[in-house]
């Protein structure tokens, strides 16, 4: 895994955790919706990082000779 993809995936994971915690401590509907969107957006960021990392691994040539 490249360093950049690892950093982006970790940022996505931390953002998801914060959004998940925010879901449970929300006092109003606006805070709840903000936490839900935060959770979804950081999940998307992490997913994009993992998908682009998987595509880079497939593109490497198999023949070393």
C-alpha angles and dihedrals in degrees: 000000000000118000094242093052090047092052093048091047091051091049088051091050094050091047091051091052091050091048091048092051090046090057091063098042097045114127099190139030091254092056090047093052091047090052092047092051091046090053092049096045095048089046088055091049091052092046092051090050092052094044094050090048091053091050092053091054092052093051095060113105118251097212114080095175 
